[in-house]
Amino acid sequence: MAERKARADALRNRETVLAAADELFARSESPRSVSMDEIAAAAGVGKGTLFRRFGDRTGLIRAVFEARIEPLRHAVEAGPAPLGPSAPPRERVPALLDAVLCFKLDNRHLSLALEEAGSGSPYQAAHYAWWHGILRDLLERMRDATDGAAGGPADGTGDGTAAGPAPESDFTAHALLAATRADLVEHLVGQEGMDRERIRARLAAFVGTVLGQG
C-alpha cells in the first residue's frame, strides 16, 4: 500500500512539474529565459527533484513536449481522416503538415525550446524520425499509385525488383517538415508579423505545389 501511494505521489508530482513548465514556456518572452529554478518554484518542488526525475533541462523540455503532442500523435495513429490512417495519402499529407504547424503555433516557445535545447541533431530525435517516417511512407504510396496509373512498375525500380524508399521521397519529407520548424514559425510570427491563417495558407500552397497540385 505504501509503495502504491509513493508511485501515485510520484506520478502526481511529475504531472505538476510538467504543467508548471508548460505554463512557464507559454508565458515566457523567450524559451531561453525559463530556468530549472523557476520551474521548480512554480511546481513547488526542489530543484534536485527535477534533475533526479528528468536528468537535465533538455530532458524536462522533451517530457513536456511529448505530453503536449501525445493527443496529436494518437489522432495520427488511430484517429479518423484526414489525420488518421484511413485517409488517402494525397489528403493526409497536407492535413498532417497543417496539424504540425498548428501545434507549433499553439506551442511556439515550447517547440522552440526543444529545438534550441542542444540535445544533438534535431533530425535524430525520436519525434522527428516518427513524423518523417510517416510522411516518407505516404509520399512513397503516392509515387507507387502514380507509377501504377501510368502503367509502370509499382515498386518504382523499373525492373520489377523490390526497392526501399526512394531518395526523392526521403528528401521531400525532410523539406516539407522544414517548413514547419519552430524557428521558422517564430520568425514568421515575431519578425514578419504573419497571422495564423496566413501562415497556414502559405504552407498549404507550398505543399500543394510540392505534391503537384499547384
Tab-separated table of C-alpha atoms in Angstrom:
chain	number	residue	atom	x	y	z
A	1	MET	CA	0.000	0.000	0.000
A	2	ALA	CA	2.798	2.403	0.908
A	3	GLU	CA	4.601	1.611	-2.341
A	4	ARG	CA	1.435	2.218	-4.362
A	5	LYS	CA	0.908	5.556	-2.605
A	6	ALA	CA	4.524	6.525	-3.298
A	7	ARG	CA	4.065	5.755	-7.011
A	8	ALA	CA	0.834	7.768	-7.093
A	9	ASP	CA	2.566	10.694	-5.386
A	10	ALA	CA	5.471	10.487	-7.829
A	11	LEU	CA	3.093	10.487	-10.807
A	12	ARG	CA	1.157	13.424	-9.380
A	13	ASN	CA	4.387	15.360	-8.782
A	14	ARG	CA	5.514	14.627	-12.330
A	15	GLU	CA	2.250	15.950	-13.759
A	16	THR	CA	2.539	19.054	-11.553
A	17	VAL	CA	6.053	19.721	-12.832
A	18	LEU	CA	5.039	19.219	-16.461
A	19	ALA	CA	2.060	21.553	-16.073
A	20	ALA	CA	4.188	24.218	-14.379
A	21	ALA	CA	6.884	24.030	-17.056
A	22	ASP	CA	4.286	24.096	-19.825
A	23	GLU	CA	2.717	27.260	-18.414
A	24	LEU	CA	6.060	28.987	-17.941
A	25	PHE	CA	7.093	28.313	-21.531
A	26	ALA	CA	3.711	29.513	-22.803
A	27	ARG	CA	4.038	32.823	-20.893
A	28	SER	CA	7.735	33.427	-21.469
A	29	GLU	CA	9.127	36.130	-23.719
A	30	SER	CA	11.856	33.719	-24.779
A	31	PRO	CA	12.266	29.975	-24.193
A	32	ARG	CA	15.841	30.609	-23.062
A	33	SER	CA	14.540	32.632	-20.113
A	34	VAL	CA	12.794	29.669	-18.453
A	35	SER	CA	15.133	28.127	-15.888
A	36	MET	CA	15.022	24.973	-13.818
A	37	ASP	CA	14.866	27.179	-10.707
A	38	GLU	CA	11.694	28.858	-11.981
A	39	ILE	CA	10.088	25.553	-12.908
A	40	ALA	CA	10.902	24.030	-9.529
A	41	ALA	CA	9.473	27.046	-7.714
A	42	ALA	CA	6.296	27.059	-9.816
A	43	ALA	CA	5.799	23.326	-9.231
A	44	GLY	CA	6.536	23.565	-5.515
A	45	VAL	CA	9.366	21.019	-5.601
A	46	GLY	CA	13.090	21.152	-5.026
A	47	LYS	CA	15.408	21.755	-7.947
A	48	GLY	CA	17.139	18.465	-7.196
A	49	THR	CA	13.833	16.669	-7.774
A	50	LEU	CA	13.756	17.945	-11.345
A	51	PHE	CA	17.243	16.674	-12.085
A	52	ARG	CA	16.565	13.285	-10.500
A	53	ARG	CA	13.330	12.842	-12.418
A	54	PHE	CA	14.223	14.351	-15.816
A	55	GLY	CA	18.031	14.305	-15.921
A	56	ASP	CA	18.511	17.877	-17.104
A	57	ARG	CA	16.664	20.832	-18.619
A	58	THR	CA	16.608	19.186	-22.046
A	59	GLY	CA	15.049	16.053	-20.598
A	60	LEU	CA	12.362	18.123	-18.899
A	61	ILE	CA	11.601	20.085	-22.084
A	62	ARG	CA	11.363	16.845	-24.040
A	63	ALA	CA	8.947	15.381	-21.470
A	64	VAL	CA	6.704	18.454	-21.609
A	65	PHE	CA	6.759	18.413	-25.415
A	66	GLU	CA	5.881	14.723	-25.592
A	67	ALA	CA	2.995	15.182	-23.151
A	68	ARG	CA	1.615	18.075	-25.192
A	69	ILE	CA	1.903	16.364	-28.571
A	70	GLU	CA	0.572	12.972	-27.470
A	71	PRO	CA	-3.086	13.730	-28.438
A	72	LEU	CA	-1.962	14.681	-31.944
A	73	ARG	CA	0.152	11.552	-32.267
A	74	HIS	CA	-2.805	9.443	-31.175
A	75	ALA	CA	-5.007	11.132	-33.793
A	76	VAL	CA	-2.424	10.326	-36.463
A	77	GLU	CA	-2.025	6.712	-35.375
A	78	ALA	CA	-5.649	5.797	-34.734
A	79	GLY	CA	-7.952	8.728	-35.433
A	80	PRO	CA	-10.322	9.410	-38.315
A	81	ALA	CA	-9.475	11.066	-41.616
A	82	PRO	CA	-7.904	13.328	-42.636
A	83	LEU	CA	-5.191	12.777	-39.981
A	84	GLY	CA	-5.793	9.085	-39.355
A	85	PRO	CA	-4.533	6.136	-41.410
A	86	SER	CA	-7.776	5.720	-43.369
A	87	ALA	CA	-7.243	8.953	-45.307
A	88	PRO	CA	-5.812	8.806	-48.852
A	89	PRO	CA	-2.150	9.896	-48.893
A	90	ARG	CA	-2.813	12.944	-51.092
A	91	GLU	CA	-5.288	14.249	-48.497
A	92	ARG	CA	-3.396	13.065	-45.461
A	93	VAL	CA	-0.025	14.689	-46.215
A	94	PRO	CA	-1.379	18.289	-46.257
A	95	ALA	CA	-3.529	17.549	-43.188
A	96	LEU	CA	-0.562	16.194	-41.236
A	97	LEU	CA	1.643	19.157	-42.061
A	98	ASP	CA	-1.128	21.613	-41.180
A	99	ALA	CA	-1.583	19.825	-37.842
A	100	VAL	CA	2.153	20.029	-37.108
A	101	LEU	CA	2.163	23.721	-38.000
A	102	CYS	CA	-0.850	24.420	-35.768
A	103	PHE	CA	0.835	22.582	-32.908
A	104	LYS	CA	3.950	24.735	-33.352
A	105	LEU	CA	1.813	27.886	-33.458
A	106	ASP	CA	-0.045	26.867	-30.303
A	107	ASN	CA	3.181	25.873	-28.527
A	108	ARG	CA	5.662	28.310	-30.031
A	109	HIS	CA	8.059	28.743	-27.137
A	110	LEU	CA	7.950	25.131	-26.002
A	111	SER	CA	8.675	23.892	-29.538
A	112	LEU	CA	11.447	26.446	-29.956
A	113	ALA	CA	12.925	25.469	-26.590
A	114	LEU	CA	13.146	21.855	-27.750
A	115	GLU	CA	14.858	22.839	-31.000
A	116	GLU	CA	17.299	25.058	-29.087
A	117	ALA	CA	17.965	22.579	-26.278
A	118	GLY	CA	21.265	21.444	-27.745
A	119	SER	CA	20.462	17.756	-27.408
A	120	GLY	CA	22.180	16.767	-30.650
A	121	SER	CA	20.901	16.874	-34.199
A	122	PRO	CA	17.145	17.550	-34.308
A	123	TYR	CA	16.954	15.153	-37.236
A	124	GLN	CA	17.964	12.273	-34.966
A	125	ALA	CA	15.277	12.982	-32.366
A	126	ALA	CA	12.675	10.239	-31.974
A	127	HIS	CA	9.716	12.551	-32.568
A	128	TYR	CA	11.259	13.918	-35.761
A	129	ALA	CA	12.032	10.432	-37.080
A	130	TRP	CA	8.424	9.434	-36.383
A	131	TRP	CA	6.933	12.319	-38.399
A	132	HIS	CA	9.482	11.928	-41.173
A	133	GLY	CA	8.791	8.206	-41.482
A	134	ILE	CA	5.045	8.722	-41.795
A	135	LEU	CA	5.412	11.422	-44.450
A	136	ARG	CA	8.025	9.462	-46.380
A	137	ASP	CA	5.806	6.379	-46.463
A	138	LEU	CA	2.811	8.405	-47.639
A	139	LEU	CA	4.892	10.003	-50.388
A	140	GLU	CA	6.035	6.527	-51.425
A	141	ARG	CA	2.429	5.388	-51.685
A	142	MET	CA	1.616	8.406	-53.831
A	143	ARG	CA	4.568	7.645	-56.096
A	144	ASP	CA	3.577	4.000	-56.413
A	145	ALA	CA	-0.011	4.970	-57.247
A	146	THR	CA	1.226	7.367	-59.928
A	147	ASP	CA	3.536	4.718	-61.407
A	148	GLY	CA	0.695	2.222	-61.423
A	149	ALA	CA	-1.681	4.615	-63.146
A	150	ALA	CA	0.973	5.321	-65.770
A	151	GLY	CA	1.495	1.613	-66.409
A	152	GLY	CA	4.901	1.476	-64.744
A	153	PRO	CA	6.065	-0.990	-62.100
A	154	ALA	CA	4.514	-0.483	-58.682
A	155	ASP	CA	7.894	-0.881	-56.993
A	156	GLY	CA	9.307	2.114	-58.868
A	157	THR	CA	12.569	0.388	-59.809
A	158	GLY	CA	11.896	-0.091	-63.499
A	159	ASP	CA	12.865	-3.772	-63.415
A	160	GLY	CA	10.253	-5.298	-61.103
A	161	THR	CA	12.646	-5.837	-58.200
A	162	ALA	CA	11.860	-4.783	-54.662
A	163	ALA	CA	13.084	-1.386	-53.549
A	164	GLY	CA	13.334	0.648	-50.373
A	165	PRO	CA	12.079	4.216	-50.019
A	166	ALA	CA	13.072	6.334	-52.992
A	167	PRO	CA	15.653	9.050	-52.221
A	168	GLU	CA	13.285	11.734	-53.505
A	169	SER	CA	10.576	10.693	-51.052
A	170	ASP	CA	13.040	10.777	-48.173
A	171	PHE	CA	14.301	14.242	-49.135
A	172	THR	CA	10.824	15.604	-49.841
A	173	ALA	CA	9.650	14.528	-46.393
A	174	HIS	CA	12.572	16.432	-44.846
A	175	ALA	CA	11.838	19.513	-46.965
A	176	LEU	CA	8.146	19.529	-46.053
A	177	LEU	CA	8.895	19.206	-42.347
A	178	ALA	CA	11.436	22.026	-42.610
A	179	ALA	CA	8.541	24.346	-43.477
A	180	THR	CA	7.078	23.691	-40.017
A	181	ARG	CA	10.222	24.215	-37.932
A	182	ALA	CA	9.648	26.166	-34.731
A	183	ASP	CA	12.373	28.703	-35.508
A	184	LEU	CA	10.720	29.488	-38.846
A	185	VAL	CA	7.295	29.760	-37.196
A	186	GLU	CA	8.772	32.103	-34.572
A	187	HIS	CA	10.357	34.249	-37.294
A	188	LEU	CA	7.162	34.462	-39.344
A	189	VAL	CA	5.058	35.399	-36.334
A	190	GLY	CA	7.533	37.500	-34.363
A	191	GLN	CA	9.578	39.196	-37.092
A	192	GLU	CA	7.302	39.276	-40.127
A	193	GLY	CA	4.047	39.688	-38.231
A	194	MET	CA	2.193	36.978	-40.135
A	195	ASP	CA	-1.013	35.750	-38.544
A	196	ARG	CA	-2.015	32.133	-38.077
A	197	GLU	CA	-4.320	31.768	-41.080
A	198	ARG	CA	-1.890	33.427	-43.448
A	199	ILE	CA	0.904	31.059	-42.420
A	200	ARG	CA	-1.415	28.067	-42.783
A	201	ALA	CA	-2.476	29.250	-46.251
A	202	ARG	CA	1.145	29.716	-47.343
A	203	LEU	CA	2.057	26.243	-46.119
A	204	ALA	CA	-0.938	24.695	-47.862
A	205	ALA	CA	0.055	26.373	-51.128
A	206	PHE	CA	3.651	25.173	-50.765
A	207	VAL	CA	2.592	21.599	-50.003
A	208	GLY	CA	0.196	21.646	-52.951
A	209	THR	CA	2.995	22.745	-55.253
A	210	VAL	CA	5.328	20.031	-53.972
A	211	LEU	CA	2.633	17.390	-54.430
A	212	GLY	CA	1.836	18.616	-57.929
A	213	GLN	CA	-1.446	20.272	-57.037
A	214	GLY	CA	-0.373	23.874	-57.522
